[in-house]
PDB file of C-alpha atoms (C1' of nucleotides) in Angstrom:
ATOM      1  CA  MET A1191      63.643  -8.910  99.881  1.00 37.00           C
ATOM      2  CA  THR A1192      63.615 -11.929  97.652  1.00 40.00           C
ATOM      3  CA  GLY A1193      63.433 -15.405  99.088  1.00 40.00           C
ATOM      4  CA  SER A1194      66.913 -16.084  97.862  1.00 44.00           C
ATOM      5  CA  ASP A1195      68.443 -13.112  99.647  1.00 44.00           C
ATOM      6  CA  ALA A1196      66.829 -14.131 102.873  1.00 40.00           C
ATOM      7  CA  TRP A1197      69.160 -17.054 103.474  1.00 50.00           C
ATOM      8  CA  SER A1198      71.906 -16.689 100.913  1.00 50.00           C
ATOM      9  CA  GLY A1199      73.002 -13.555 102.700  1.00 56.00           C
ATOM     10  CA  ARG A1200      73.113 -15.352 106.036  1.00 69.00           C
ATOM     11  CA  ALA A1201      76.646 -15.639 107.378  1.00 87.00           C
ATOM     12  CA  PRO A1202      77.075 -18.763 109.534  1.00 94.00           C
ATOM     13  CA  ARG A1203      79.416 -18.466 112.493  1.00 93.00           C
ATOM     14  CA  THR A1204      79.815 -22.097 113.417  1.00 95.00           C
ATOM     15  CA  VAL A1205      80.460 -25.331 111.546  1.00 96.00           C
ATOM     16  CA  ALA A1206      76.987 -26.581 112.437  1.00 96.00           C
ATOM     17  CA  GLU A1207      75.338 -23.447 111.079  1.00 95.00           C
ATOM     18  CA  ALA A1208      77.381 -23.607 107.873  1.00 97.00           C
ATOM     19  CA  VAL A1209      76.451 -27.235 107.270  1.00 97.00           C
ATOM     20  CA  ALA A1210      72.800 -26.352 107.871  1.00 96.00           C
ATOM     21  CA  VAL A1211      72.987 -23.624 105.235  1.00 96.00           C
ATOM     22  CA  GLN A1212      74.468 -26.062 102.724  1.00 97.00           C
ATOM     23  CA  ASP A1213      71.812 -28.645 103.469  1.00 96.00           C
ATOM     24  CA  GLU A1214      69.166 -25.992 102.887  1.00 96.00           C
ATOM     25  CA  LEU A1215      70.563 -24.521  99.678  1.00 97.00           C
ATOM     26  CA  ARG A1216      71.495 -27.846  98.123  1.00 97.00           C
ATOM     27  CA  SER A1217      67.937 -28.471  96.931  1.00 97.00           C
ATOM     28  CA  LEU A1218      68.104 -25.340  94.782  1.00 98.00           C
ATOM     29  CA  VAL A1219      70.899 -26.593  92.570  1.00 98.00           C
ATOM     30  CA  ASP A1220      69.853 -27.114  88.956  1.00 97.00           C
ATOM     31  CA  LEU A1221      71.442 -30.346  87.755  1.00 95.00           C
ATOM     32  CA  VAL A1222      69.622 -30.393  84.433  1.00 90.00           C
ATOM     33  CA  GLY A1223      71.293 -27.575  82.579  1.00 85.00           C
ATOM     34  CA  PRO A1224      72.347 -28.185  79.916  1.00 96.00           C
ATOM     35  CA  GLY A1225      73.778 -24.676  80.074  1.00 96.00           C
ATOM     36  CA  PRO A1226      75.219 -22.454  77.348  1.00 97.00           C
ATOM     37  CA  THR A1227      77.098 -24.250  74.571  1.00 96.00           C
ATOM     38  CA  ALA A1228      78.358 -21.011  73.094  1.00 97.00           C
ATOM     39  CA  PRO A1229      78.390 -18.429  75.890  1.00 98.00           C
ATOM     40  CA  ALA A1230      79.288 -14.899  74.835  1.00 98.00           C
ATOM     41  CA  THR A1231      81.138 -14.223  78.067  1.00 98.00           C
ATOM     42  CA  VAL A1232      82.662 -16.419  80.773  1.00 98.00           C
ATOM     43  CA  ALA A1233      83.757 -15.235  84.206  1.00 98.00           C
ATOM     44  CA  GLY A1234      86.658 -16.502  86.267  1.00 98.00           C
ATOM     45  CA  LEU A1235      86.769 -16.107  90.059  1.00 98.00           C
ATOM     46  CA  ASP A1236      89.697 -16.438  92.430  1.00 98.00           C
ATOM     47  CA  VAL A1237      90.959 -15.216  95.792  1.00 98.00           C
ATOM     48  CA  ALA A1238      94.450 -14.395  97.063  1.00 97.00           C
ATOM     49  CA  TYR A1239      95.441 -14.249 100.747  1.00 97.00           C
ATOM     50  CA  ALA A1240      98.000 -12.198 102.624  1.00 96.00           C
ATOM     51  CA  GLU A1241     100.557 -14.400 104.408  1.00 92.00           C
ATOM     52  CA  SER A1242      99.148 -13.260 107.689  1.00 92.00           C
ATOM     53  CA  GLY A1243      95.918 -14.888 106.618  1.00 91.00           C
ATOM     54  CA  ASP A1244      93.819 -12.012 107.881  1.00 94.00           C
ATOM     55  CA  ARG A1245      93.354 -10.251 104.594  1.00 96.00           C
ATOM     56  CA  LEU A1246      92.179 -11.336 101.158  1.00 97.00           C
ATOM     57  CA  ALA A1247      91.391 -10.017  97.714  1.00 98.00           C
ATOM     58  CA  ALA A1248      88.669 -11.557  95.564  1.00 98.00           C
ATOM     59  CA  ALA A1249      88.664 -11.008  91.829  1.00 98.00           C
ATOM     60  CA  VAL A1250      86.317 -11.686  88.951  1.00 98.00           C
ATOM     61  CA  THR A1251      87.388 -11.348  85.332  1.00 98.00           C
ATOM     62  CA  VAL A1252      84.964 -11.596  82.436  1.00 98.00           C
ATOM     63  CA  LEU A1253      86.349 -12.936  79.175  1.00 98.00           C
ATOM     64  CA  ASP A1254      84.973 -12.888  75.663  1.00 98.00           C
ATOM     65  CA  ALA A1255      84.418 -16.628  75.234  1.00 98.00           C
ATOM     66  CA  ALA A1256      85.554 -16.551  71.617  1.00 97.00           C
ATOM     67  CA  THR A1257      88.746 -14.534  71.888  1.00 97.00           C
ATOM     68  CA  LEU A1258      89.428 -15.085  75.601  1.00 97.00           C
ATOM     69  CA  ALA A1259      90.132 -11.369  75.905  1.00 97.00           C
ATOM     70  CA  VAL A1260      89.241  -9.750  79.232  1.00 98.00           C
ATOM     71  CA  VAL A1261      86.220  -7.478  78.756  1.00 98.00           C
ATOM     72  CA  ASP A1262      85.449  -6.619  82.365  1.00 98.00           C
ATOM     73  CA  GLU A1263      86.868  -7.163  85.843  1.00 98.00           C
ATOM     74  CA  ALA A1264      86.257  -6.297  89.469  1.00 98.00           C
ATOM     75  CA  VAL A1265      87.949  -6.852  92.817  1.00 98.00           C
ATOM     76  CA  SER A1266      87.039  -6.707  96.492  1.00 98.00           C
ATOM     77  CA  VAL A1267      89.525  -6.574  99.345  1.00 98.00           C
ATOM     78  CA  GLY A1268      88.462  -7.762 102.752  1.00 97.00           C
ATOM     79  CA  ARG A1269      88.725 -10.401 105.463  1.00 96.00           C
ATOM     80  CA  PRO A1270      88.129 -14.141 105.334  1.00 96.00           C
ATOM     81  CA  ALA A1271      84.507 -14.658 106.440  1.00 93.00           C
ATOM     82  CA  PHE A1272      85.100 -18.087 107.959  1.00 96.00           C
ATOM     83  CA  PRO A1273      88.054 -20.270 108.935  1.00 95.00           C
ATOM     84  CA  TYR A1274      89.285 -22.788 106.394  1.00 95.00           C
ATOM     85  CA  VAL A1275      87.425 -26.032 106.927  1.00 96.00           C
ATOM     86  CA  PRO A1276      87.424 -28.650 104.138  1.00 95.00           C
ATOM     87  CA  GLY A1277      83.854 -28.884 102.889  1.00 97.00           C
ATOM     88  CA  LEU A1278      82.977 -25.401 104.158  1.00 98.00           C
ATOM     89  CA  PHE A1279      85.442 -23.571 101.991  1.00 97.00           C
ATOM     90  CA  ALA A1280      82.767 -21.452 100.304  1.00 98.00           C
ATOM     91  CA  PHE A1281      81.880 -19.580 103.489  1.00 98.00           C
ATOM     92  CA  ARG A1282      85.390 -18.246 103.595  1.00 97.00           C
ATOM     93  CA  GLU A1283      85.427 -16.609 100.178  1.00 97.00           C
ATOM     94  CA  LEU A1284      81.801 -16.159  99.198  1.00 98.00           C
ATOM     95  CA  PRO A1285      81.151 -12.699 100.684  1.00 97.00           C
ATOM     96  CA  ALA A1286      84.161 -11.153  98.941  1.00 98.00           C
ATOM     97  CA  LEU A1287      83.420 -12.949  95.687  1.00 98.00           C
ATOM     98  CA  ARG A1288      79.810 -11.788  95.704  1.00 98.00           C
ATOM     99  CA  ASP A1289      80.985  -8.274  96.393  1.00 98.00           C
ATOM    100  CA  ALA A1290      83.297  -8.400  93.403  1.00 98.00           C
ATOM    101  CA  LEU A1291      80.541  -9.870  91.225  1.00 98.00           C
ATOM    102  CA  ASP A1292      78.261  -7.008  92.205  1.00 98.00           C
ATOM    103  CA  ARG A1293      80.823  -4.560  90.889  1.00 98.00           C
ATOM    104  CA  LEU A1294      80.848  -5.968  87.372  1.00 98.00           C
ATOM    105  CA  THR A1295      79.244  -3.886  84.669  1.00 97.00           C
ATOM    106  CA  VAL A1296      78.311  -6.911  82.578  1.00 96.00           C
ATOM    107  CA  ARG A1297      76.492 -10.037  83.700  1.00 98.00           C
ATOM    108  CA  PRO A1298      78.525 -13.066  82.507  1.00 98.00           C
ATOM    109  CA  ASP A1299      76.858 -16.098  80.921  1.00 98.00           C
ATOM    110  CA  LEU A1300      78.868 -18.602  82.934  1.00 98.00           C
ATOM    111  CA  LEU A1301      80.985 -18.742  86.091  1.00 98.00           C
ATOM    112  CA  VAL A1302      84.148 -20.827  86.311  1.00 98.00           C
ATOM    113  CA  CYS A1303      85.021 -21.307  89.966  1.00 98.00           C
ATOM    114  CA  ASP A1304      88.320 -22.157  91.607  1.00 97.00           C
ATOM    115  CA  GLY A1305      87.097 -25.125  93.618  1.00 97.00           C
ATOM    116  CA  HIS A1306      84.578 -27.951  93.374  1.00 98.00           C
ATOM    117  CA  GLY A1307      80.861 -28.033  92.685  1.00 98.00           C
ATOM    118  CA  LEU A1308      79.064 -31.340  93.194  1.00 98.00           C
ATOM    119  CA  ALA A1309      82.358 -33.103  93.902  1.00 98.00           C
ATOM    120  CA  HIS A1310      81.831 -32.267  97.548  1.00 98.00           C
ATOM    121  CA  PRO A1311      80.931 -34.346 100.632  1.00 97.00           C
ATOM    122  CA  ARG A1312      77.420 -32.869 100.730  1.00 97.00           C
ATOM    123  CA  ARG A1313      77.216 -32.178  96.992  1.00 98.00           C
ATOM    124  CA  PHE A1314      77.357 -28.430  97.542  1.00 98.00           C
ATOM    125  CA  GLY A1315      80.794 -27.022  96.918  1.00 98.00           C
ATOM    126  CA  LEU A1316      81.726 -23.416  96.129  1.00 98.00           C
ATOM    127  CA  ALA A1317      80.605 -23.637  92.485  1.00 98.00           C
ATOM    128  CA  CYS A1318      77.113 -24.808  93.515  1.00 98.00           C
ATOM    129  CA  HIS A1319      76.875 -22.128  96.168  1.00 98.00           C
ATOM    130  CA  LEU A1320      77.941 -19.338  93.810  1.00 98.00           C
ATOM    131  CA  GLY A1321      75.615 -20.635  91.115  1.00 98.00           C
ATOM    132  CA  VAL A1322      72.622 -20.714  93.435  1.00 98.00           C
ATOM    133  CA  VAL A1323      73.166 -17.273  94.940  1.00 98.00           C
ATOM    134  CA  THR A1324      73.770 -15.629  91.546  1.00 98.00           C
ATOM    135  CA  GLY A1325      71.355 -17.709  89.525  1.00 98.00           C
ATOM    136  CA  LEU A1326      74.078 -18.115  86.879  1.00 98.00           C
ATOM    137  CA  PRO A1327      75.333 -21.340  85.287  1.00 98.00           C
ATOM    138  CA  ALA A1328      78.474 -22.356  87.188  1.00 98.00           C
ATOM    139  CA  ILE A1329      81.303 -24.862  86.824  1.00 98.00           C
ATOM    140  CA  GLY A1330      83.744 -26.032  89.468  1.00 98.00           C
ATOM    141  CA  VAL A1331      87.370 -26.635  88.507  1.00 98.00           C
ATOM    142  CA  GLY A1332      89.578 -27.991  91.269  1.00 97.00           C
ATOM    143  CA  LYS A1333      93.327 -28.492  91.114  1.00 97.00           C
ATOM    144  CA  THR A1334      93.300 -31.256  93.725  1.00 96.00           C
ATOM    145  CA  PRO A1335      90.585 -33.731  94.813  1.00 96.00           C
ATOM    146  CA  LEU A1336      88.277 -33.328  97.780  1.00 97.00           C
ATOM    147  CA  VAL A1337      86.175 -36.463  97.468  1.00 97.00           C
ATOM    148  CA  GLY A1338      85.825 -39.475  95.203  1.00 97.00           C
ATOM    149  CA  GLU A1339      87.781 -42.161  93.419  1.00 96.00           C
ATOM    150  CA  TRP A1340      89.036 -42.188  89.843  1.00 95.00           C
ATOM    151  CA  GLU A1341      91.348 -43.814  87.364  1.00 95.00           C
ATOM    152  CA  GLU A1342      94.148 -41.894  85.732  1.00 95.00           C
ATOM    153  CA  PRO A1343      92.885 -40.428  82.432  1.00 96.00           C
ATOM    154  CA  GLY A1344      94.775 -40.843  79.136  1.00 95.00           C
ATOM    155  CA  LEU A1345      97.806 -38.614  78.643  1.00 94.00           C
ATOM    156  CA  ARG A1346      96.390 -36.554  75.799  1.00 94.00           C
ATOM    157  CA  ARG A1347      94.509 -33.284  76.190  1.00 95.00           C
ATOM    158  CA  GLY A1348      90.785 -34.015  76.248  1.00 97.00           C
ATOM    159  CA  ALA A1349      91.094 -37.431  77.916  1.00 96.00           C
ATOM    160  CA  TRP A1350      88.977 -37.881  81.047  1.00 97.00           C
ATOM    161  CA  THR A1351      87.738 -40.445  83.535  1.00 97.00           C
ATOM    162  CA  PRO A1352      84.730 -40.314  85.844  1.00 98.00           C
ATOM    163  CA  LEU A1353      85.151 -39.042  89.400  1.00 98.00           C
ATOM    164  CA  ARG A1354      82.872 -41.223  91.515  1.00 97.00           C
ATOM    165  CA  ASP A1355      81.720 -40.847  95.087  1.00 96.00           C
ATOM    166  CA  GLY A1356      79.137 -42.997  96.760  1.00 90.00           C
ATOM    167  CA  GLY A1357      78.441 -44.746  93.471  1.00 91.00           C
ATOM    168  CA  ALA A1358      77.505 -41.569  91.612  1.00 95.00           C
ATOM    169  CA  GLU A1359      79.556 -39.684  89.063  1.00 98.00           C
ATOM    170  CA  VAL A1360      80.138 -36.360  90.824  1.00 98.00           C
ATOM    171  CA  GLY A1361      82.614 -34.974  88.333  1.00 98.00           C
ATOM    172  CA  ARG A1362      85.361 -35.820  85.867  1.00 98.00           C
ATOM    173  CA  VAL A1363      89.130 -35.892  85.990  1.00 97.00           C
ATOM    174  CA  VAL A1364      90.134 -34.013  82.855  1.00 97.00           C
ATOM    175  CA  ARG A1365      93.460 -33.728  81.087  1.00 97.00           C
ATOM    176  CA  THR A1366      93.506 -30.172  79.770  1.00 96.00           C
ATOM    177  CA  ARG A1367      97.037 -30.366  78.355  1.00 95.00           C
ATOM    178  CA  ASP A1368      99.117 -33.259  77.020  1.00 94.00           C
ATOM    179  CA  GLY A1369     101.028 -34.993  79.793  1.00 93.00           C
ATOM    180  CA  VAL A1370     100.088 -32.457  82.447  1.00 95.00           C
ATOM    181  CA  LYS A1371      98.389 -33.199  85.763  1.00 95.00           C
ATOM    182  CA  PRO A1372      94.604 -33.316  85.242  1.00 96.00           C
ATOM    183  CA  VAL A1373      92.012 -31.006  86.823  1.00 97.00           C
ATOM    184  CA  PHE A1374      88.784 -31.977  88.589  1.00 98.00           C
ATOM    185  CA  VAL A1375      85.688 -30.668  86.832  1.00 98.00           C
ATOM    186  CA  SER A1376      82.237 -30.781  88.379  1.00 98.00           C
ATOM    187  CA  VAL A1377      78.842 -29.214  87.870  1.00 98.00           C
ATOM    188  CA  GLY A1378      78.054 -26.155  89.920  1.00 98.00           C
ATOM    189  CA  HIS A1379      74.631 -25.023  88.734  1.00 98.00           C
ATOM    190  CA  ARG A1380      72.493 -24.969  85.580  1.00 98.00           C
ATOM    191  CA  ILE A1381      74.897 -26.932  83.377  1.00 98.00           C
ATOM    192  CA  SER A1382      75.447 -30.545  82.388  1.00 98.00           C
ATOM    193  CA  LEU A1383      78.683 -32.376  83.169  1.00 98.00           C
ATOM    194  CA  ASP A1384      79.306 -32.986  79.460  1.00 98.00           C
ATOM    195  CA  ASN A1385      78.966 -29.312  78.705  1.00 98.00           C
ATOM    196  CA  ALA A1386      81.073 -28.333  81.720  1.00 98.00           C
ATOM    197  CA  VAL A1387      83.962 -30.441  80.443  1.00 98.00           C
ATOM    198  CA  ASP A1388      83.605 -28.957  76.952  1.00 98.00           C
ATOM    199  CA  ARG A1389      83.599 -25.444  78.351  1.00 98.00           C
ATOM    200  CA  VAL A1390      86.749 -26.102  80.406  1.00 98.00           C
ATOM    201  CA  LEU A1391      88.540 -27.525  77.372  1.00 98.00           C
ATOM    202  CA  ALA A1392      87.544 -24.455  75.379  1.00 98.00           C
ATOM    203  CA  LEU A1393      89.172 -22.331  78.075  1.00 97.00           C
ATOM    204  CA  THR A1394      92.455 -24.237  78.144  1.00 97.00           C
ATOM    205  CA  PRO A1395      94.086 -23.745  74.723  1.00 95.00           C
ATOM    206  CA  ARG A1396      97.509 -23.199  76.273  1.00 94.00           C
ATOM    207  CA  TYR A1397      97.669 -23.872  79.992  1.00 95.00           C
ATOM    208  CA  ARG A1398      96.491 -26.466  82.477  1.00 96.00           C
ATOM    209  CA  LEU A1399      94.064 -24.083  84.167  1.00 97.00           C
ATOM    210  CA  PRO A1400      91.259 -22.161  82.425  1.00 97.00           C
ATOM    211  CA  GLU A1401      92.175 -18.706  81.130  1.00 97.00           C
ATOM    212  CA  THR A1402      89.399 -17.386  83.336  1.00 98.00           C
ATOM    213  CA  THR A1403      91.069 -18.723  86.463  1.00 97.00           C
ATOM    214  CA  ARG A1404      94.450 -17.447  85.366  1.00 97.00           C
ATOM    215  CA  THR A1405      93.304 -13.888  84.714  1.00 97.00           C
ATOM    216  CA  ALA A1406      91.341 -13.783  87.970  1.00 98.00           C
ATOM    217  CA  ASP A1407      94.360 -15.147  89.848  1.00 97.00           C
ATOM    218  CA  GLN A1408      96.609 -12.442  88.442  1.00 96.00           C
ATOM    219  CA  LEU A1409      94.074  -9.754  89.260  1.00 97.00           C
ATOM    220  CA  CYS A1410      93.483 -10.699  92.883  1.00 97.00           C
ATOM    221  CA  ARG A1411      97.204 -11.026  93.541  1.00 96.00           C
ATOM    222  CA  ALA A1412      97.851  -7.598  92.092  1.00 96.00           C
ATOM    223  CA  ALA A1413      94.954  -6.124  94.061  1.00 97.00           C
ATOM    224  CA  LEU A1414      96.281  -7.601  97.287  1.00 95.00           C
ATOM    225  CA  ALA A1415      99.772  -6.239  96.648  1.00 94.00           C
ATOM    226  CA  ALA A1416      98.352  -2.816  95.803  1.00 94.00           C
ATOM    227  CA  THR A1417      96.419  -2.684  99.046  1.00 90.00           C
ATOM    228  CA  PRO A1418      98.880  -2.563 101.992  1.00 82.00           C
ATOM    229  CA  ALA A1419      97.640  -3.760 105.351  1.00 79.00           C
TER     230      ALA A1419
ATOM    231  C1'  DG B 431      91.026 -44.785 116.745  1.00 90.82           C
ATOM    232  C1'  DC B 432      93.583 -43.121 112.337  1.00 90.82           C
ATOM    233  C1'  DG B 433      94.190 -40.780 108.111  1.00 90.82           C
ATOM    234  C1'  DA B 434      92.237 -37.511 104.490  1.00 90.82           C
ATOM    235  C1'  DC B 435      90.868 -33.063 103.784  1.00 90.82           C
ATOM    236  C1'  DA B 436      88.765 -27.647  97.577  1.00 90.82           C
ATOM    237  C1'  DG B 437      91.657 -22.875  98.790  1.00 90.82           C
TER     238       DG B 437
ATOM    239  C1'  DA C 687      96.067 -20.262 100.359  1.00 90.82           C
ATOM    240  C1'  DT C 688     101.320 -18.949 101.232  1.00 90.82           C
ATOM    241  C1'  DC C 689     106.454 -19.866 102.064  1.00 90.82           C
ATOM    242  C1'  DT C 690     110.372 -21.632  99.039  1.00 90.82           C
ATOM    243  C1'  DT C 691     115.751 -22.588  94.698  1.00 90.82           C
ATOM    244  C1'  DG C 692     116.953 -24.475  91.335  1.00 90.82           C
ATOM    245  C1'  DT C 693     116.119 -26.833  87.203  1.00 90.82           C
ATOM    246  C1'  DC C 694     114.559 -29.013  82.954  1.00 90.82           C
ATOM    247  C1'  DG C 695     112.322 -27.891  78.571  1.00 90.82           C
ATOM    248  C1'  DC C 696     109.937 -25.354  74.773  1.00 90.82           C
TER     249       DC C 696
END
DNA sequence: GCGACAG
DNA sequence: ATCTTGTCGC
């Protein structure tokens, strides 16, 4: 087995174990990038839960970066792998997301994750974790903040302000649509923050959230509904 | 001690 | 995340 599989496949069962895994994998994050400026394909990942909370569906959709048309997709239905704990969110969805990623027929050039990357208390959010275990460039796009302070960005699409935590810029608060609530963009793996923001803007020609996230969201919801308990 | 807290 | 009704606007 490869060195990476040795611990990335480890499933922590306690908060202490999960934090230890993050502290160990954090050093593997590539913060240099700069990542693809013109990726051919971009993948979106999302997970939907049954109201009972004991079942979930993870989906990955791969879009042609130029046309934003879906060129491949995969889903995985299963159980949450960990309880929801802020800061340890990745352990909950990672197994199912990796399973879905393994079912793709094409390897995307970039991952757009539904959650934060470096904008995390230990600088290792879901986007970093997914980037490290797949080796792919990854971006984190959160709908609400987890850490940091920021000023409200301008009202026009494209406006942004730095998201700072502990003195460092851990991400950016980006207005993807005129007058609409901004999203929180942060680096996951193998990409620069500048490029990450550009990539997110390229994926939001019409809605607040990236097309990748939207298509993945629709797919996992449909998969969950089509798979009765 | 109290509040905050990705999805 | 999910539950929720109507409502304002393009």
